[in-house]
């Protein structure tokens, strides 16, 4: 990786980390306050709607965003063509969602869903208006501007959401919080972006970009359907409150797992794409990023799982106790998820979207028995099944991506094993310490986090852990600040 690209990547990573974790921190604090003001059923209702919004987002983008990032010489015709498609898809999908809202409401036996869906679904149109602006900022690795936009929209929407909850608006405070956040984000992206669409739709651009992107869209769509189908199963066959417990536990888990993976992916994908013709440099850069990603994820997720009880009870209260075991199981999934997902980055970079789609179909077929078993046995067994599926996904993705750049599964495991062992040693010690510590949850959490941090730092320094050293090098080199 040349020095200029390295500087841009490191700068992008820093701003991406600031963006995600500052913004997610605001979301997290807002969610804690709202969790104390609202009921698990309120969050369960939003979880039911999330299924359809998540699927709609994949249809709107249709893989064009990643195709534009990968393409090195995008034209105005490319951007305008995708913009028109995104907007048309957003409008059509909202109309479909609006018309099917009564059916969805009857399926879940929740009358309030009908009106909630019709309002919440407006987010699909708002999202479709700003995909191009977001893509352009990502291509330029301009995460500083994205951070500024995200901070403003998160603070304003969070404040309004809490105010509405205090006034007793219940689940509607969550709906309007989301609408305000997406709307403000859209307005700021348009205001700060110099790009404007032209009234042109190029079939050549569409076919070229869609030829690569549609397979990623189908893969993403399949993944999203099966990933969100668990919301439907829990909401339909268990209860709205149980879905609320699950969504809250997932929110805690995603704060670290999905956000770390998202930060790394959205910066390194455009950076590594510039190395797609140089496999030697691509492997070196990818290997370093992969080891660092696993170190961060394993430390955070194992510590979170170990301290699930004090975290849940202290932050959102005793009424959410049922979320504790769910958070512990989701922490295991959260540890495995980046290992599986990040390996697909190489297949995207080398342009093998067909293989990505085939792998996704095969993996989701394997998940059907888990879903059936989960319906009849309960949510804990459902999550155990997802853990096994994610392990299989790690193996499959690692094998095929390893073939592309001669970085096979065995070498990957050898590289990341020290980080996982360090995290497990610290996590088990912290769990035992926390369990037998007879103090308040606040003191327990503070002392346990201190122990975990000191153990991880000591073991990482003593064993010269690669992931730790790579991160230390990246974030402590002053000339890149």
XYZ file of C-alpha atoms in Angstrom:
481
model
C 0.000 0.000 0.000
C 1.581 3.319 -1.085
C 2.108 6.087 1.481
C -0.629 8.369 0.131
C -3.249 5.615 0.193
C -2.047 4.525 3.639
C -2.432 8.051 5.013
C -5.902 8.392 3.492
C -6.924 4.996 4.873
C -5.647 5.720 8.395
C -7.293 9.148 8.370
C -10.497 7.543 7.108
C -10.364 4.855 9.785
C -9.916 7.433 12.519
C -12.852 9.546 11.371
C -14.935 6.437 10.721
C -14.274 5.238 14.270
C -15.126 8.690 15.627
C -18.266 8.758 13.483
C -19.567 5.327 14.434
C -18.674 5.271 18.087
C -19.551 8.876 18.854
C -22.841 8.609 17.003
C -23.542 5.130 18.345
C -22.658 6.414 21.786
C -25.345 9.067 21.397
C -27.768 6.423 20.112
C -26.811 4.189 23.018
C -27.424 6.856 25.653
C -30.696 7.775 23.962
C -31.709 4.115 23.867
C -30.930 3.709 27.581
C -33.160 6.660 28.460
C -35.939 5.441 26.144
C -35.666 1.898 27.538
C -36.410 3.280 30.988
C -39.358 5.323 29.700
C -40.906 2.784 27.314
C -41.890 -0.878 27.552
C -40.291 -3.950 25.927
C -43.455 -4.248 23.796
C -42.854 -0.790 22.307
C -39.410 -1.876 21.117
C -40.904 -5.163 19.934
C -43.312 -3.319 17.625
C -40.427 -1.408 16.045
C -38.546 -4.706 15.699
C -41.419 -6.065 13.605
C -41.278 -3.045 11.279
C -37.479 -3.299 11.012
C -37.851 -6.503 8.998
C -39.532 -4.697 6.104
C -37.420 -1.518 6.236
C -34.175 -3.534 6.140
C -35.360 -5.554 3.143
C -36.547 -2.379 1.413
C -33.134 -0.723 1.825
C -31.426 -3.553 -0.042
C -33.894 -3.282 -2.926
C -33.376 0.471 -3.130
C -29.598 0.262 -3.296
C -29.543 -2.975 -5.350
C -25.774 -3.249 -4.948
C -25.199 -0.026 -6.912
C -23.474 1.684 -3.980
C -20.756 -0.957 -3.773
C -20.477 -1.123 -7.542
C -19.860 2.656 -7.683
C -17.255 2.456 -4.906
C -15.411 -0.325 -6.701
C -15.471 1.466 -10.087
C -12.472 3.759 -10.431
C -13.805 6.208 -13.089
C -17.439 7.016 -12.266
C -19.160 9.574 -14.515
C -22.096 11.941 -13.994
C -24.172 9.530 -16.076
C -23.312 6.712 -13.642
C -24.308 8.694 -10.577
C -27.477 10.175 -12.114
C -28.633 6.811 -13.419
C -28.282 5.192 -10.014
C -29.945 8.157 -8.296
C -33.029 7.901 -10.510
C -33.215 4.154 -9.927
C -32.842 4.580 -6.140
C -35.589 7.196 -5.976
C -38.008 5.184 -8.133
C -37.349 2.057 -6.063
C -37.913 3.976 -2.824
C -41.259 5.353 -3.996
C -42.501 2.000 -5.296
C -41.457 0.115 -2.163
C -43.148 2.648 0.103
C -46.407 2.308 -1.856
C -46.192 -1.497 -1.566
C -45.484 -1.260 2.163
C -48.357 1.212 2.653
C -50.829 -1.076 0.866
C -49.707 -4.224 2.707
C -49.620 -2.603 6.179
C -53.075 -3.996 7.154
C -51.987 -7.530 6.174
C -48.770 -7.257 8.189
C -50.750 -5.942 11.151
C -53.129 -8.913 11.031
C -50.258 -11.404 10.639
C -48.641 -10.247 13.895
C -52.043 -9.633 15.518
C -50.973 -6.091 16.443
C -53.557 -3.503 15.336
C -51.242 -0.535 15.970
C -48.739 -1.813 13.399
C -50.994 -0.639 10.550
C -50.516 3.067 11.243
C -46.951 2.653 12.527
C -45.797 1.047 9.270
C -47.384 3.738 7.098
C -45.460 6.486 8.902
C -42.206 4.646 9.634
C -42.067 3.447 6.023
C -41.460 7.025 4.803
C -37.840 6.380 5.753
C -37.515 4.327 2.558
C -38.100 7.418 0.392
C -35.792 9.573 2.511
C -32.986 6.988 2.332
C -33.295 6.717 -1.456
C -32.565 10.435 -1.850
C -29.087 10.340 -0.325
C -27.408 7.066 -1.317
C -25.326 8.787 -4.018
C -24.087 11.570 -1.728
C -23.123 8.972 0.865
C -21.375 6.852 -1.746
C -19.345 9.780 -3.069
C -18.120 10.713 0.403
C -17.140 7.095 1.014
C -15.262 6.869 -2.308
C -13.242 9.929 -1.270
C -12.737 8.454 2.226
C -14.285 11.675 3.538
C -15.605 10.410 6.858
C -15.020 13.702 8.646
C -18.016 15.268 6.899
C -20.107 12.166 7.448
C -19.244 12.343 11.139
C -20.406 15.953 11.394
C -23.696 15.113 9.673
C -24.301 12.039 11.815
C -23.588 13.875 15.061
C -26.036 16.678 14.343
C -28.851 14.397 13.189
C -28.351 11.953 16.098
C -28.327 14.630 18.802
C -31.405 16.425 17.446
C -33.445 13.259 16.822
C -32.433 11.717 20.156
C -33.468 14.847 22.047
C -36.842 14.965 20.276
C -37.416 11.237 20.827
C -36.791 11.504 24.574
C -39.011 14.597 24.842
C -41.842 12.757 23.078
C -41.429 9.709 25.327
C -41.605 11.947 28.412
C -44.882 13.335 27.086
C -46.277 9.803 26.994
C -46.274 9.195 23.222
C -44.955 5.647 23.696
C -43.872 3.770 20.591
C -44.524 6.839 18.407
C -41.538 8.548 20.019
C -39.353 5.846 18.408
C -41.050 6.314 15.038
C -40.633 10.095 14.911
C -37.098 9.890 16.291
C -36.160 7.734 13.295
C -37.956 9.980 10.781
C -36.305 13.123 12.125
C -32.855 11.530 12.078
C -33.090 10.326 8.456
C -34.701 13.575 7.278
C -32.101 15.812 8.893
C -29.300 13.595 7.641
C -30.706 13.813 4.117
C -31.018 17.614 4.239
C -27.435 18.013 5.490
C -26.036 15.649 2.852
C -27.761 17.649 0.107
C -26.687 20.968 1.613
C -23.020 19.987 2.067
C -22.660 18.019 -1.163
C -21.719 19.774 -4.411
C -23.184 16.965 -6.502
C -26.622 17.335 -8.084
C -28.359 14.756 -10.297
C -28.867 15.310 -14.010
C -32.010 14.283 -15.867
C -30.316 11.379 -17.603
C -30.686 7.636 -17.380
C -27.966 5.696 -19.175
C -28.764 2.098 -20.056
C -25.052 1.449 -20.584
C -24.208 2.682 -17.076
C -27.137 0.818 -15.563
C -26.264 -2.491 -17.217
C -22.574 -2.246 -16.352
C -23.116 -1.344 -12.700
C -26.081 -3.660 -12.243
C -24.117 -6.529 -13.803
C -21.809 -6.436 -10.778
C -24.182 -4.992 -8.203
C -27.291 -7.126 -8.614
C -25.528 -10.237 -7.324
C -24.440 -8.329 -4.229
C -27.996 -7.044 -3.939
C -29.427 -10.566 -4.091
C -26.833 -11.771 -1.602
C -27.618 -8.878 0.702
C -31.339 -9.390 0.249
C -31.122 -13.092 1.111
C -28.926 -12.312 4.099
C -31.264 -9.540 5.282
C -34.406 -11.667 4.890
C -32.944 -14.567 6.858
C -31.252 -12.321 9.409
C -34.459 -10.371 10.046
C -36.755 -13.356 9.844
C -35.797 -14.015 13.448
C -37.668 -10.824 14.344
C -40.736 -12.274 12.662
C -40.399 -15.640 14.378
C -39.943 -14.110 17.827
C -42.754 -11.609 17.320
C -45.156 -14.173 15.853
C -44.476 -17.314 17.897
C -43.261 -15.904 21.213
C -44.473 -12.414 22.157
C -43.999 -8.736 21.405
C -42.268 -8.312 24.785
C -39.820 -11.155 24.027
C -38.983 -9.464 20.748
C -38.373 -6.288 22.734
C -35.906 -8.123 25.012
C -34.175 -9.544 21.947
C -33.903 -6.223 20.086
C -32.480 -4.526 23.171
C -29.876 -7.279 23.673
C -29.027 -7.073 19.966
C -28.588 -3.305 20.263
C -26.000 -3.802 23.019
C -24.216 -6.463 20.977
C -24.223 -4.451 17.742
C -22.748 -1.439 19.500
C -19.402 -3.227 19.286
C -19.578 -6.145 16.847
C -21.448 -4.705 13.875
C -20.118 -1.196 14.361
C -16.471 -2.258 14.478
C -17.031 -4.346 11.366
C -18.911 -1.515 9.661
C -16.186 1.015 10.428
C -13.434 -1.207 9.083
C -15.394 -2.356 6.036
C -16.551 1.012 4.783
C -13.009 2.437 4.910
C -10.974 -0.562 3.790
C -13.261 -1.620 0.933
C -12.561 1.497 -1.183
C -8.902 1.482 -0.068
C -8.292 -2.189 -0.839
C -10.175 -1.825 -4.133
C -7.334 0.408 -5.314
C -4.990 -2.590 -4.825
C -7.138 -5.053 -6.767
C -4.484 -5.463 -9.481
C -1.643 -6.129 -7.007
C -2.414 -9.344 -5.119
C 0.797 -9.288 -3.067
C 0.117 -5.841 -1.623
C -3.583 -6.685 -1.315
C -2.814 -9.719 0.848
C -0.414 -7.781 3.103
C -2.895 -4.972 3.669
C -5.845 -7.327 4.131
C -3.974 -9.576 6.577
C -3.029 -6.633 8.782
C -6.582 -5.270 8.814
C -8.100 -8.710 9.467
C -5.878 -9.384 12.484
C -6.628 -5.947 13.935
C -10.374 -6.380 13.374
C -10.466 -9.713 15.190
C -8.445 -8.324 18.113
C -10.879 -5.437 18.605
C -13.961 -7.627 18.203
C -12.843 -10.483 20.449
C -11.825 -8.177 23.303
C -15.054 -6.166 23.198
C -17.525 -9.026 22.669
C -16.092 -11.456 25.222
C -15.902 -8.685 27.823
C -19.502 -7.675 27.043
C -20.702 -11.257 27.421
C -18.863 -11.614 30.730
C -20.426 -8.447 32.145
C -23.904 -8.798 30.615
C -25.740 -8.780 33.960
C -24.298 -5.574 35.465
C -24.477 -3.863 32.061
C -28.171 -4.628 31.506
C -29.421 -4.073 35.067
C -27.383 -0.925 35.693
C -28.091 0.758 32.359
C -31.706 -0.109 31.511
C -33.155 -1.592 34.679
C -34.486 -4.750 36.288
C -37.474 -4.985 33.898
C -35.009 -5.950 31.130
C -33.424 -8.874 33.049
C -34.608 -11.381 30.441
C -32.261 -9.689 27.978
C -29.156 -10.876 29.900
C -28.947 -14.456 28.612
C -29.858 -13.232 25.117
C -27.012 -10.709 25.246
C -24.549 -13.409 26.319
C -25.525 -15.626 23.379
C -25.518 -12.681 20.962
C -22.019 -11.772 22.172
C -20.760 -15.116 20.850
C -22.478 -14.449 17.514
C -21.059 -10.920 17.551
C -17.543 -12.306 17.976
C -17.956 -14.610 14.974
C -19.846 -12.226 12.674
C -16.916 -10.002 11.555
C -14.803 -13.083 10.822
C -17.477 -14.283 8.400
C -18.451 -10.941 6.889
C -15.037 -9.375 6.374
C -13.806 -12.358 4.358
C -16.390 -11.472 1.708
C -14.570 -8.176 1.127
C -11.902 -9.918 -0.927
C -14.493 -11.572 -3.157
C -16.086 -8.163 -3.773
C -12.739 -6.572 -4.595
C -11.755 -9.233 -7.127
C -15.205 -8.910 -8.687
C -16.468 -12.404 -7.854
C -20.016 -11.387 -6.951
C -21.391 -14.625 -8.465
C -19.559 -16.702 -5.857
C -20.781 -14.415 -3.084
C -24.378 -15.005 -4.196
C -23.923 -18.792 -4.445
C -22.361 -18.955 -0.994
C -25.199 -16.940 0.490
C -27.847 -19.232 -1.020
C -26.051 -22.325 0.314
C -25.618 -20.882 3.808
C -29.228 -19.733 4.095
C -30.518 -23.141 3.047
C -28.626 -24.512 6.041
C -30.439 -22.048 8.297
C -33.938 -23.347 7.486
C -33.754 -26.283 9.977
C -32.531 -23.883 12.676
C -35.526 -21.615 12.084
C -37.956 -24.548 12.281
C -36.345 -25.845 15.478
C -36.429 -22.356 16.980
C -40.191 -22.087 16.442
C -40.824 -25.179 18.574
C -38.049 -25.045 21.183
C -37.651 -21.385 22.203
C -35.473 -18.355 21.633
C -32.391 -19.649 23.483
C -32.174 -22.734 21.274
C -32.755 -20.543 18.244
C -29.683 -18.492 19.182
C -27.610 -21.629 19.826
C -28.493 -22.708 16.291
C -27.435 -19.317 14.902
C -24.066 -19.679 16.663
C -23.464 -23.013 14.899
C -24.530 -21.510 11.556
C -22.172 -18.554 12.010
C -19.243 -20.910 12.707
C -20.026 -22.728 9.455
C -20.204 -19.368 7.684
C -16.769 -18.387 9.034
C -15.270 -21.606 7.656
C -16.923 -21.340 4.231
C -16.146 -17.647 3.665
C -12.595 -18.034 4.952
C -11.905 -20.950 2.616
C -13.045 -19.232 -0.582
C -11.609 -15.792 0.157
C -8.319 -17.424 1.144
C -8.046 -18.981 -2.304
C -8.207 -15.549 -3.934
C -5.145 -14.058 -2.228
C -3.376 -17.163 -0.863
C -4.479 -16.410 2.691
C -6.153 -19.645 3.656
C -8.265 -20.576 6.656
C -5.384 -22.251 8.516
C -3.213 -19.166 8.213
C -6.099 -16.961 9.268
C -6.762 -19.083 12.376
C -3.064 -19.040 13.256
C -3.042 -15.246 12.993
C -6.161 -14.609 15.102
C -5.882 -17.377 17.716
C -3.620 -15.336 20.070
C -6.166 -12.476 20.172
C -9.060 -14.814 20.958
C -7.047 -16.623 23.671
C -6.106 -13.315 25.335
C -9.736 -12.196 25.226
C -10.983 -15.498 26.674
C -8.489 -15.411 29.547
C -9.481 -11.860 30.403
C -13.201 -12.580 29.874
C -13.376 -15.689 32.076
C -11.400 -13.967 34.843
C -13.652 -10.915 34.641
C -16.837 -13.030 34.722
C -15.713 -14.921 37.836
C -14.593 -11.707 39.512
C -17.908 -9.981 38.701
C -20.044 -12.947 39.790
C -18.523 -13.228 43.261
C -18.177 -9.489 43.877
C -20.785 -8.520 46.473
C -21.136 -4.796 45.713
C -23.538 -2.542 43.805
C -23.858 -3.014 40.055
C -22.122 0.316 39.419
C -19.042 -0.562 41.499
C -19.104 -4.083 40.092
C -19.041 -2.825 36.517
C -16.316 -0.255 37.154
C -14.028 -2.713 38.953
C -14.676 -5.510 36.458
C -13.999 -3.286 33.439
C -10.776 -2.111 35.069
C -9.675 -5.706 35.623
C -10.557 -6.677 32.035
C -8.707 -3.684 30.581
C -5.571 -4.264 32.644
C -5.480 -7.978 31.827
C -5.922 -7.409 28.095
C -3.288 -4.662 28.067
C -0.788 -6.714 30.086
C -1.231 -9.910 28.056
C -1.147 -8.027 24.736
C 2.081 -6.243 25.659
C 3.702 -9.312 27.187
C 2.861 -11.580 24.251
C 3.496 -8.886 21.593
C 0.092 -9.547 20.083
C 0.024 -8.547 16.395
C -3.484 -7.111 16.431
C -2.663 -4.943 19.431
C 0.619 -3.753 17.911
C -1.009 -2.937 14.554
C -3.696 -0.849 16.256
C -1.129 0.843 18.474
C 0.925 1.731 15.405
C -2.120 3.019 13.517
C -3.657 5.209 16.189
C -0.554 6.502 17.935
C 1.478 7.721 14.945
C 1.239 11.481 15.282
C 2.126 12.320 11.712
C -1.222 10.879 10.595
C -3.275 12.914 13.075
